[in-house]
PDB file of C-alpha atoms in Angstrom:
ATOM      1  CA  MET Z1200     -11.915   0.419 -15.651  1.00 69.00           C
ATOM      2  CA  THR Z1201     -12.233  -2.906 -13.880  1.00 81.00           C
ATOM      3  CA  GLY Z1202     -13.085  -3.744 -10.293  1.00 95.00           C
ATOM      4  CA  LEU Z1203      -9.507  -4.875  -9.774  1.00 98.00           C
ATOM      5  CA  ILE Z1204      -7.568  -3.352  -6.872  1.00 98.00           C
ATOM      6  CA  TYR Z1205      -3.836  -3.982  -6.546  1.00 98.00           C
ATOM      7  CA  ILE Z1206      -2.532  -3.998  -2.980  1.00 98.00           C
ATOM      8  CA  LEU Z1207       1.236  -3.676  -2.996  1.00 98.00           C
ATOM      9  CA  ASN Z1208       3.445  -4.049   0.051  1.00 98.00           C
ATOM     10  CA  GLY Z1209       7.107  -3.185   0.319  1.00 97.00           C
ATOM     11  CA  PRO Z1210      10.096  -4.252   2.383  1.00 97.00           C
ATOM     12  CA  ASN Z1211       9.725  -6.038   5.696  1.00 93.00           C
ATOM     13  CA  LEU Z1212       5.931  -6.188   5.525  1.00 95.00           C
ATOM     14  CA  ASN Z1213       6.295  -9.959   5.173  1.00 95.00           C
ATOM     15  CA  LEU Z1214       7.343  -9.818   8.855  1.00 91.00           C
ATOM     16  CA  LEU Z1215       4.095  -8.267  10.099  1.00 83.00           C
ATOM     17  CA  GLY Z1216       2.855  -9.894  13.268  1.00 84.00           C
ATOM     18  CA  THR Z1217       6.361 -10.426  14.607  1.00 82.00           C
ATOM     19  CA  ARG Z1218       8.220  -7.225  13.657  1.00 73.00           C
ATOM     20  CA  GLU Z1219       7.799  -4.533  16.288  1.00 68.00           C
ATOM     21  CA  PRO Z1220       4.194  -5.468  17.132  1.00 64.00           C
ATOM     22  CA  GLU Z1221       3.976  -2.486  19.492  1.00 71.00           C
ATOM     23  CA  ILE Z1222       4.166  -0.297  16.359  1.00 69.00           C
ATOM     24  CA  TYR Z1223       2.738  -2.475  13.578  1.00 69.00           C
ATOM     25  CA  GLY Z1224       0.352  -4.729  15.492  1.00 68.00           C
ATOM     26  CA  HIS Z1225      -0.016  -8.489  15.724  1.00 83.00           C
ATOM     27  CA  ASP Z1226      -1.830  -9.076  12.423  1.00 90.00           C
ATOM     28  CA  THR Z1227       0.170 -10.817   9.716  1.00 93.00           C
ATOM     29  CA  LEU Z1228      -0.027  -9.760   6.100  1.00 96.00           C
ATOM     30  CA  ASP Z1229      -2.067 -12.936   5.470  1.00 95.00           C
ATOM     31  CA  ASP Z1230      -4.521 -11.897   8.213  1.00 96.00           C
ATOM     32  CA  ILE Z1231      -4.956  -8.508   6.573  1.00 97.00           C
ATOM     33  CA  ALA Z1232      -5.267 -10.081   3.118  1.00 97.00           C
ATOM     34  CA  GLY Z1233      -8.073 -12.367   4.315  1.00 97.00           C
ATOM     35  CA  ARG Z1234     -10.114  -9.474   5.680  1.00 97.00           C
ATOM     36  CA  LEU Z1235      -9.479  -7.404   2.548  1.00 98.00           C
ATOM     37  CA  GLU Z1236     -10.555 -10.300   0.332  1.00 97.00           C
ATOM     38  CA  ASP Z1237     -13.816 -10.651   2.266  1.00 97.00           C
ATOM     39  CA  ARG Z1238     -14.593  -6.931   2.105  1.00 97.00           C
ATOM     40  CA  ALA Z1239     -13.615  -6.668  -1.559  1.00 97.00           C
ATOM     41  CA  ARG Z1240     -16.037  -9.471  -2.379  1.00 96.00           C
ATOM     42  CA  GLU Z1241     -18.827  -7.604  -0.532  1.00 96.00           C
ATOM     43  CA  LEU Z1242     -18.006  -4.498  -2.584  1.00 97.00           C
ATOM     44  CA  GLY Z1243     -17.956  -6.441  -5.864  1.00 96.00           C
ATOM     45  CA  LEU Z1244     -14.222  -5.957  -6.240  1.00 98.00           C
ATOM     46  CA  GLU Z1245     -11.277  -8.252  -6.841  1.00 98.00           C
ATOM     47  CA  ILE Z1246      -7.931  -7.753  -5.117  1.00 98.00           C
ATOM     48  CA  ASP Z1247      -4.444  -8.755  -6.158  1.00 98.00           C
ATOM     49  CA  MET Z1248      -2.239  -8.473  -3.061  1.00 98.00           C
ATOM     50  CA  ARG Z1249       1.535  -8.775  -3.325  1.00 98.00           C
ATOM     51  CA  GLN Z1250       4.639  -8.125  -1.246  1.00 98.00           C
ATOM     52  CA  SER Z1251       8.258  -7.649  -2.216  1.00 98.00           C
ATOM     53  CA  ASN Z1252      11.432  -6.505  -0.551  1.00 98.00           C
ATOM     54  CA  HIS Z1253      12.655  -5.264  -3.962  1.00 98.00           C
ATOM     55  CA  GLU Z1254      11.898  -1.787  -5.240  1.00 98.00           C
ATOM     56  CA  GLY Z1255      11.860  -2.778  -8.914  1.00 98.00           C
ATOM     57  CA  HIS Z1256       9.083  -5.301  -8.330  1.00 98.00           C
ATOM     58  CA  LEU Z1257       6.879  -2.549  -6.926  1.00 98.00           C
ATOM     59  CA  VAL Z1258       7.609  -0.336  -9.947  1.00 98.00           C
ATOM     60  CA  ASP Z1259       6.815  -3.200 -12.340  1.00 98.00           C
ATOM     61  CA  TRP Z1260       3.560  -3.945 -10.502  1.00 98.00           C
ATOM     62  CA  LEU Z1261       2.479  -0.304 -10.724  1.00 98.00           C
ATOM     63  CA  HIS Z1262       2.982  -0.488 -14.491  1.00 98.00           C
ATOM     64  CA  GLU Z1263       1.107  -3.796 -14.585  1.00 98.00           C
ATOM     65  CA  ALA Z1264      -1.816  -2.307 -12.666  1.00 98.00           C
ATOM     66  CA  GLN Z1265      -2.211   0.308 -15.380  1.00 98.00           C
ATOM     67  CA  ALA Z1266      -1.865  -2.276 -18.162  1.00 98.00           C
ATOM     68  CA  ARG Z1267      -4.614  -4.351 -16.527  1.00 98.00           C
ATOM     69  CA  ASP Z1268      -6.811  -1.250 -16.170  1.00 97.00           C
ATOM     70  CA  ALA Z1269      -6.988  -1.604 -12.387  1.00 98.00           C
ATOM     71  CA  ARG Z1270      -9.364   0.695 -10.552  1.00 98.00           C
ATOM     72  CA  ALA Z1271      -6.697   1.630  -7.985  1.00 98.00           C
ATOM     73  CA  VAL Z1272      -3.515   0.621  -6.225  1.00 98.00           C
ATOM     74  CA  LEU Z1273      -3.166   0.583  -2.449  1.00 98.00           C
ATOM     75  CA  LEU Z1274       0.543   0.978  -1.750  1.00 98.00           C
ATOM     76  CA  ASN Z1275       2.316   0.434   1.549  1.00 97.00           C
ATOM     77  CA  ALA Z1276       5.844   0.990   0.314  1.00 97.00           C
ATOM     78  CA  GLY Z1277       7.410   0.527   3.760  1.00 94.00           C
ATOM     79  CA  ALA Z1278      10.808   2.207   3.993  1.00 92.00           C
ATOM     80  CA  PHE Z1279      10.774   2.945   0.246  1.00 96.00           C
ATOM     81  CA  THR Z1280       8.136   5.570   1.073  1.00 95.00           C
ATOM     82  CA  HIS Z1281      10.877   7.838   2.334  1.00 89.00           C
ATOM     83  CA  THR Z1282      13.612   7.074  -0.201  1.00 91.00           C
ATOM     84  CA  SER Z1283      12.266   6.034  -3.571  1.00 96.00           C
ATOM     85  CA  ILE Z1284      12.277   8.502  -6.424  1.00 97.00           C
ATOM     86  CA  ALA Z1285      11.655   5.458  -8.658  1.00 98.00           C
ATOM     87  CA  LEU Z1286       8.296   4.824  -6.973  1.00 98.00           C
ATOM     88  CA  TYR Z1287       7.457   8.526  -7.116  1.00 98.00           C
ATOM     89  CA  ASP Z1288       8.165   8.546 -10.852  1.00 98.00           C
ATOM     90  CA  ALA Z1289       6.198   5.326 -11.435  1.00 98.00           C
ATOM     91  CA  ILE Z1290       3.141   6.662  -9.600  1.00 98.00           C
ATOM     92  CA  LYS Z1291       3.324   9.891 -11.611  1.00 98.00           C
ATOM     93  CA  ALA Z1292       3.742   7.902 -14.854  1.00 98.00           C
ATOM     94  CA  VAL Z1293       0.628   5.732 -14.503  1.00 98.00           C
ATOM     95  CA  ARG Z1294      -2.965   6.905 -14.691  1.00 97.00           C
ATOM     96  CA  THR Z1295      -4.144   4.374 -12.088  1.00 98.00           C
ATOM     97  CA  PRO Z1296      -4.884   6.198  -8.823  1.00 98.00           C
ATOM     98  CA  VAL Z1297      -2.599   5.221  -5.947  1.00 98.00           C
ATOM     99  CA  ILE Z1298      -3.551   5.421  -2.288  1.00 98.00           C
ATOM    100  CA  GLU Z1299      -0.616   5.468   0.120  1.00 97.00           C
ATOM    101  CA  VAL Z1300      -1.212   3.224   3.152  1.00 97.00           C
ATOM    102  CA  HIS Z1301       0.623   3.085   6.483  1.00 94.00           C
ATOM    103  CA  LEU Z1302      -0.109   1.039   9.580  1.00 92.00           C
ATOM    104  CA  SER Z1303       1.511   3.614  11.868  1.00 82.00           C
ATOM    105  CA  ASN Z1304       1.438   7.387  11.574  1.00 77.00           C
ATOM    106  CA  PRO Z1305       4.821   8.355  10.106  1.00 73.00           C
ATOM    107  CA  HIS Z1306       4.439  11.950  11.326  1.00 70.00           C
ATOM    108  CA  THR Z1307       4.545  10.819  14.961  1.00 63.00           C
ATOM    109  CA  ARG Z1308       7.722   8.822  14.451  1.00 67.00           C
ATOM    110  CA  GLU Z1309      11.357   9.539  13.565  1.00 65.00           C
ATOM    111  CA  GLU Z1310      12.047  12.709  11.602  1.00 79.00           C
ATOM    112  CA  PHE Z1311      13.208  10.838   8.471  1.00 64.00           C
ATOM    113  CA  ARG Z1312       9.743   9.230   8.225  1.00 63.00           C
ATOM    114  CA  HIS Z1313       8.077  12.620   7.854  1.00 67.00           C
ATOM    115  CA  ILE Z1314       9.064  12.811   4.171  1.00 82.00           C
ATOM    116  CA  SER Z1315       7.038  10.676   1.773  1.00 89.00           C
ATOM    117  CA  PHE Z1316       7.925  10.554  -1.904  1.00 93.00           C
ATOM    118  CA  VAL Z1317       5.002   8.156  -2.383  1.00 96.00           C
ATOM    119  CA  GLY Z1318       2.613  10.599  -0.722  1.00 93.00           C
ATOM    120  CA  ARG Z1319       3.775  13.429  -2.956  1.00 95.00           C
ATOM    121  CA  ALA Z1320       2.592  11.455  -5.986  1.00 97.00           C
ATOM    122  CA  ALA Z1321      -0.370   9.531  -4.549  1.00 98.00           C
ATOM    123  CA  LYS Z1322      -4.004  10.569  -4.771  1.00 97.00           C
ATOM    124  CA  GLY Z1323      -4.279  10.331  -0.979  1.00 96.00           C
ATOM    125  CA  THR Z1324      -2.827   8.826   2.187  1.00 97.00           C
ATOM    126  CA  ILE Z1325      -4.348   6.774   4.974  1.00 97.00           C
ATOM    127  CA  ALA Z1326      -2.117   6.229   7.992  1.00 95.00           C
ATOM    128  CA  GLY Z1327      -2.113   5.473  11.664  1.00 93.00           C
ATOM    129  CA  PHE Z1328      -5.031   3.055  12.001  1.00 95.00           C
ATOM    130  CA  GLY Z1329      -3.102  -0.208  12.059  1.00 93.00           C
ATOM    131  CA  ALA Z1330      -4.530  -2.922   9.809  1.00 95.00           C
ATOM    132  CA  THR Z1331      -7.699  -0.838   9.498  1.00 96.00           C
ATOM    133  CA  SER Z1332      -5.709   1.589   7.314  1.00 97.00           C
ATOM    134  CA  TYR Z1333      -5.907  -0.996   4.518  1.00 98.00           C
ATOM    135  CA  MET Z1334      -9.672  -1.370   4.958  1.00 98.00           C
ATOM    136  CA  LEU Z1335     -10.189   2.394   4.867  1.00 98.00           C
ATOM    137  CA  ALA Z1336      -8.084   2.610   1.708  1.00 98.00           C
ATOM    138  CA  LEU Z1337     -10.104  -0.184   0.098  1.00 98.00           C
ATOM    139  CA  GLU Z1338     -13.338   1.669   0.926  1.00 98.00           C
ATOM    140  CA  ALA Z1339     -11.925   4.797  -0.701  1.00 98.00           C
ATOM    141  CA  ALA Z1340     -10.761   2.882  -3.790  1.00 98.00           C
ATOM    142  CA  ALA Z1341     -14.225   1.369  -4.198  1.00 97.00           C
ATOM    143  CA  ARG Z1342     -15.543   4.869  -4.830  1.00 94.00           C
ATOM    144  CA  PHE Z1343     -13.265   5.627  -7.797  1.00 92.00           C
TER     145      PHE Z1343
END
């Protein structure tokens, strides 16, 4: 196992900082990536952070994480969290542990957000702490 952590982000997360900041905060994905990079370096880890609005890219990257013997994947699948059997199957198919990450707490939001196919397959979930959710997930992944 390497010290490599994949951080995968799904649809609309490229709009962080401007999309509904009252829910998702004012940090951009680049802001979050910079802080994660700094903390990963302190922990002796390397991160590979990516974003796509396409479900198949996320599936391919989960497979790639396993092929590269990544320590873990932090996955904020965005809306795919609640709809994607393909992501569920991909998480179940790989041996790389996946931590589900959410900026907001889906259980305090609309009813349809209460179901998480990602969470049903992931090792654990961290949600509701804004950008800090990513940092908490990175800390957890460092302990695998």
